[in-house]
PDB file of C-alpha atoms in Angstrom:
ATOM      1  CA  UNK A   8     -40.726  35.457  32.351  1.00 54.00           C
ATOM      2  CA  UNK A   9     -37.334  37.475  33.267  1.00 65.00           C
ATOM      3  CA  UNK A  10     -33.899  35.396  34.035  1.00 65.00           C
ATOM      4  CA  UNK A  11     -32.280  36.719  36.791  1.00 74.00           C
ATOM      5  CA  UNK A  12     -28.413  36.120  37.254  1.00 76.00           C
ATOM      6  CA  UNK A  13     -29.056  33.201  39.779  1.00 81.00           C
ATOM      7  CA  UNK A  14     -30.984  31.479  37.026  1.00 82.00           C
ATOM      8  CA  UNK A  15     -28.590  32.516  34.150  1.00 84.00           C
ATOM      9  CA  UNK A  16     -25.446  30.780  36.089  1.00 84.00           C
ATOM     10  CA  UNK A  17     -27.318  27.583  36.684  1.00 87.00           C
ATOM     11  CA  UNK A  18     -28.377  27.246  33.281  1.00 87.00           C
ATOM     12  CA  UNK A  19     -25.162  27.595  31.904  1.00 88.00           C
ATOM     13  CA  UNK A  20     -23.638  25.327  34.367  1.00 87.00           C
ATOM     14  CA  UNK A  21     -25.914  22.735  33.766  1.00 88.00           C
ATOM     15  CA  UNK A  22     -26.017  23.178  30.270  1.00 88.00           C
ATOM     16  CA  UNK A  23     -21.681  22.958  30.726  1.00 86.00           C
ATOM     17  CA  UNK A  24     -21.976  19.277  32.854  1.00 83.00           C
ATOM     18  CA  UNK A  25     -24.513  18.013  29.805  1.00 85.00           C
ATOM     19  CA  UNK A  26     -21.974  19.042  27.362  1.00 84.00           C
ATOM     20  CA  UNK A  27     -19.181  17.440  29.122  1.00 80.00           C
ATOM     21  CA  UNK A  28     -21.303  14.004  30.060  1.00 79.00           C
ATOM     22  CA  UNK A  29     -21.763  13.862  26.439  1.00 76.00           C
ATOM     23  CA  UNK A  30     -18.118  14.005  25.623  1.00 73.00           C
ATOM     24  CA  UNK A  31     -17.063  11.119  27.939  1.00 69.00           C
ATOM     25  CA  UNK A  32     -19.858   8.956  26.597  1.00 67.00           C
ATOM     26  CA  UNK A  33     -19.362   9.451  23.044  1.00 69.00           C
ATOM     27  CA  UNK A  34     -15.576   9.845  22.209  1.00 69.00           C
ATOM     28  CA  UNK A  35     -13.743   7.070  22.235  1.00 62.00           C
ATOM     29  CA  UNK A  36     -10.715   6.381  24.413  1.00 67.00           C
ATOM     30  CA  UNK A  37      -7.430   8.190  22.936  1.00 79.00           C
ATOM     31  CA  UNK A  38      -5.038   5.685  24.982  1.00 84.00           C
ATOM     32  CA  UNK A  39      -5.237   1.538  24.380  1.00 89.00           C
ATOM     33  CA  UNK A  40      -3.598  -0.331  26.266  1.00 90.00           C
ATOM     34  CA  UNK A  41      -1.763  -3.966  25.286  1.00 92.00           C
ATOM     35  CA  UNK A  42      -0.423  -6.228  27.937  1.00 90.00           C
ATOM     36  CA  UNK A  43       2.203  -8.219  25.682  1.00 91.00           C
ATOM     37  CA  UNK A  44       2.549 -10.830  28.144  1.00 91.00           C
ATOM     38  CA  UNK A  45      -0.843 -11.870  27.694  1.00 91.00           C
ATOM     39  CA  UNK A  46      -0.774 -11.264  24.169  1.00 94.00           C
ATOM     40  CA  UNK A  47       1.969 -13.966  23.468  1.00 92.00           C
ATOM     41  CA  UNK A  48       1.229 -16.281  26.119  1.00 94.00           C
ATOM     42  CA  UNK A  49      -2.684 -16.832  25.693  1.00 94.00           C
ATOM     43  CA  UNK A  50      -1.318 -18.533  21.708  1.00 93.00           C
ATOM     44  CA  UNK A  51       1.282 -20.424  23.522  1.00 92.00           C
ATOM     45  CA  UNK A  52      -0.624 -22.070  25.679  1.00 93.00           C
ATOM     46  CA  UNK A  53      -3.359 -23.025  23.362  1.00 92.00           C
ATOM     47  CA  UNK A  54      -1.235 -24.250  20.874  1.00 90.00           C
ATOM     48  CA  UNK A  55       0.838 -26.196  23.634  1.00 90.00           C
ATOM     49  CA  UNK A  56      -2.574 -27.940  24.278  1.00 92.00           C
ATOM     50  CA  UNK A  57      -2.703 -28.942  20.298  1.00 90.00           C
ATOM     51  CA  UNK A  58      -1.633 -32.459  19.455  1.00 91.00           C
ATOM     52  CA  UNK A  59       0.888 -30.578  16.750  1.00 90.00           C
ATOM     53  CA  UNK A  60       4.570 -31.145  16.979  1.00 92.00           C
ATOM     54  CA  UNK A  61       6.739 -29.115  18.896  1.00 92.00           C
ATOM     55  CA  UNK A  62       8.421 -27.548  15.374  1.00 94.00           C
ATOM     56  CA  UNK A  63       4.731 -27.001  14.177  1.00 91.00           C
ATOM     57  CA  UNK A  64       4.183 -24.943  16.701  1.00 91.00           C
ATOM     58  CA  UNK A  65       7.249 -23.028  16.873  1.00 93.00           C
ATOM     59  CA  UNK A  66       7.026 -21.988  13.352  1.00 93.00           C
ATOM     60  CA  UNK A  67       3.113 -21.276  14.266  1.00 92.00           C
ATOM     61  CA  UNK A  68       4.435 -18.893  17.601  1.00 93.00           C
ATOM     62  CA  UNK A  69       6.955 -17.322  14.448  1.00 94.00           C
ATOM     63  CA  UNK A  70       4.721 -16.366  12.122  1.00 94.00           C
ATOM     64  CA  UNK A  71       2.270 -14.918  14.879  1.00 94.00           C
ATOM     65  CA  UNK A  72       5.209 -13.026  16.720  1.00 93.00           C
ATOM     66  CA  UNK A  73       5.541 -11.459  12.867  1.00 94.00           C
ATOM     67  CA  UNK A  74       2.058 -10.397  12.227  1.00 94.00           C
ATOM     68  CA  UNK A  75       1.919  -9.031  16.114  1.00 95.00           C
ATOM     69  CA  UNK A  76       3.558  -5.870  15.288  1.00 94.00           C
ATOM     70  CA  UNK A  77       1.247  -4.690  12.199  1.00 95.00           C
ATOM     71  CA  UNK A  78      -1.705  -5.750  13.315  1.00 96.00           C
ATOM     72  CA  UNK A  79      -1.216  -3.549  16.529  1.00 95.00           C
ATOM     73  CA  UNK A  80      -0.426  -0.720  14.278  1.00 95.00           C
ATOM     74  CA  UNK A  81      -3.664  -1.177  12.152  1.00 95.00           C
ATOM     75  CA  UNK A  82      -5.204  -1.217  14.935  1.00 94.00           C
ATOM     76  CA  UNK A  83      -4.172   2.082  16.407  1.00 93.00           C
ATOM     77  CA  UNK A  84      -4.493   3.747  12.709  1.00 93.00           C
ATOM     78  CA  UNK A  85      -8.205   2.282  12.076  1.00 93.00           C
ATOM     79  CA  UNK A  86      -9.060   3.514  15.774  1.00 88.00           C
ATOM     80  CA  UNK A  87      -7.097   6.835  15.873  1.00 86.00           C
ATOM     81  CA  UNK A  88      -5.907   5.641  18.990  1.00 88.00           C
ATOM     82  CA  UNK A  89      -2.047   5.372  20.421  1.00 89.00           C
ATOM     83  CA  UNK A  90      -1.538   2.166  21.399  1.00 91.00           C
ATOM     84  CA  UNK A  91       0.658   1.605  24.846  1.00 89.00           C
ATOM     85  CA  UNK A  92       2.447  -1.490  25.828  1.00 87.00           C
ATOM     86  CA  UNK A  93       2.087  -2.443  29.708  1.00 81.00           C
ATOM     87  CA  UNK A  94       1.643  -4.768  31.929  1.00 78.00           C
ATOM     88  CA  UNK A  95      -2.642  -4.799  33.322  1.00 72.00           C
ATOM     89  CA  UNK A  96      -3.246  -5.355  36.529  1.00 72.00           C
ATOM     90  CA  UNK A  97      -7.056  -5.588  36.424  1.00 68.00           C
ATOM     91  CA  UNK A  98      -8.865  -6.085  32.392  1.00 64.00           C
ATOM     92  CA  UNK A  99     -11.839  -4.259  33.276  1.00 66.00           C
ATOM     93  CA  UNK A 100     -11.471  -1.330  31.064  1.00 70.00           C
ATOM     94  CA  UNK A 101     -12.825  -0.889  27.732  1.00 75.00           C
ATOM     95  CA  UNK A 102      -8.845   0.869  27.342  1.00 82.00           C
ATOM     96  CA  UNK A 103      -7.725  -3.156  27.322  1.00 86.00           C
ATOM     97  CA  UNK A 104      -7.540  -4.223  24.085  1.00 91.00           C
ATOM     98  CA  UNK A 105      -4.690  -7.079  24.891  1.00 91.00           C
ATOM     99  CA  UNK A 106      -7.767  -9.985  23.730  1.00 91.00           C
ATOM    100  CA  UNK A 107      -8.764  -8.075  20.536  1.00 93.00           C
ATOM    101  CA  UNK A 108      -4.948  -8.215  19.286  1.00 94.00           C
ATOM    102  CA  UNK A 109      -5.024 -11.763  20.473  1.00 94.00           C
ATOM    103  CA  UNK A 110      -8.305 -11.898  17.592  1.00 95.00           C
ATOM    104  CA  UNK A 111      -7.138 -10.139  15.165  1.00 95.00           C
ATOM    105  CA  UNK A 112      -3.609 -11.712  14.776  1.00 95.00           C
ATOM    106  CA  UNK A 113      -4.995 -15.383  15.007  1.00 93.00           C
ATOM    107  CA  UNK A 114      -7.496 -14.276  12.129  1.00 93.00           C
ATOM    108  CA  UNK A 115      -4.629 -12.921  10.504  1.00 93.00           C
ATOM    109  CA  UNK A 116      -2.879 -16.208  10.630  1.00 90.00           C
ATOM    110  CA  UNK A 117      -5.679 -18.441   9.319  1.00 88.00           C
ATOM    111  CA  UNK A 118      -6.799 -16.045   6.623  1.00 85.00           C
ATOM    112  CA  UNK A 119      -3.005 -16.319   5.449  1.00 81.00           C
ATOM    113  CA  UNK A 120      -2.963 -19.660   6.024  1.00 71.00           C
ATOM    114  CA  UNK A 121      -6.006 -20.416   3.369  1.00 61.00           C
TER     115      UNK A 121
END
């Protein structure tokens, strides 16, 4: 069976958009995205639904403001990823990582804790 150019060219292209489909399902986003708003209020309000006292949970909001900042960066180094700081309009996105932070640094805080 001979390959005539016509055949050739849509080979390769199709061959090209299988490639590329394979990139954008495999490699993992190279921007995050954390919406800090979210980040310290979601704590806030669940500790302001605690029965602790309002110093308890100050120092609590403290020592989680103080862990914020390396866990992001762990993140972003364990992921290879540059994590940006914005407000999100819509947390559909896989790029959202505002309630893994939220995780992390809560685990963070009771693992210290113990």
């Amino acid at each position: 069976m001979k390959i005539n150019g016509k055949q050739q060219w849509i080979t390769i292209a199709v061959l090209f958009f299988i490639v590329l489909l394979g990139e954008l399902c495999l490699f993992q986003p190279r921007l995050v995205v954390v919406d800090m708003a979210r980040v310290v209020q979601r704590p806030s309000e669940m500790l302001s639904r605690s029965n602790l006292s309002e110093k308890a949970q100050q120092k609590i909001m403290q020592r989680y403001a103080a862990a914020l900042p390396k866990v992001i960066s762990e993140y972003g180094e364990a992921h290879g990823v540059t994590v940006l700081s914005c407000k999100v309009l819509v947390s559909q996105s896989h790029n959202d990582i505002s309630n893994i932070i939220i995780e992390q640094t809560l685990s963070r805080l009771k693992h210290d804790a113990i």
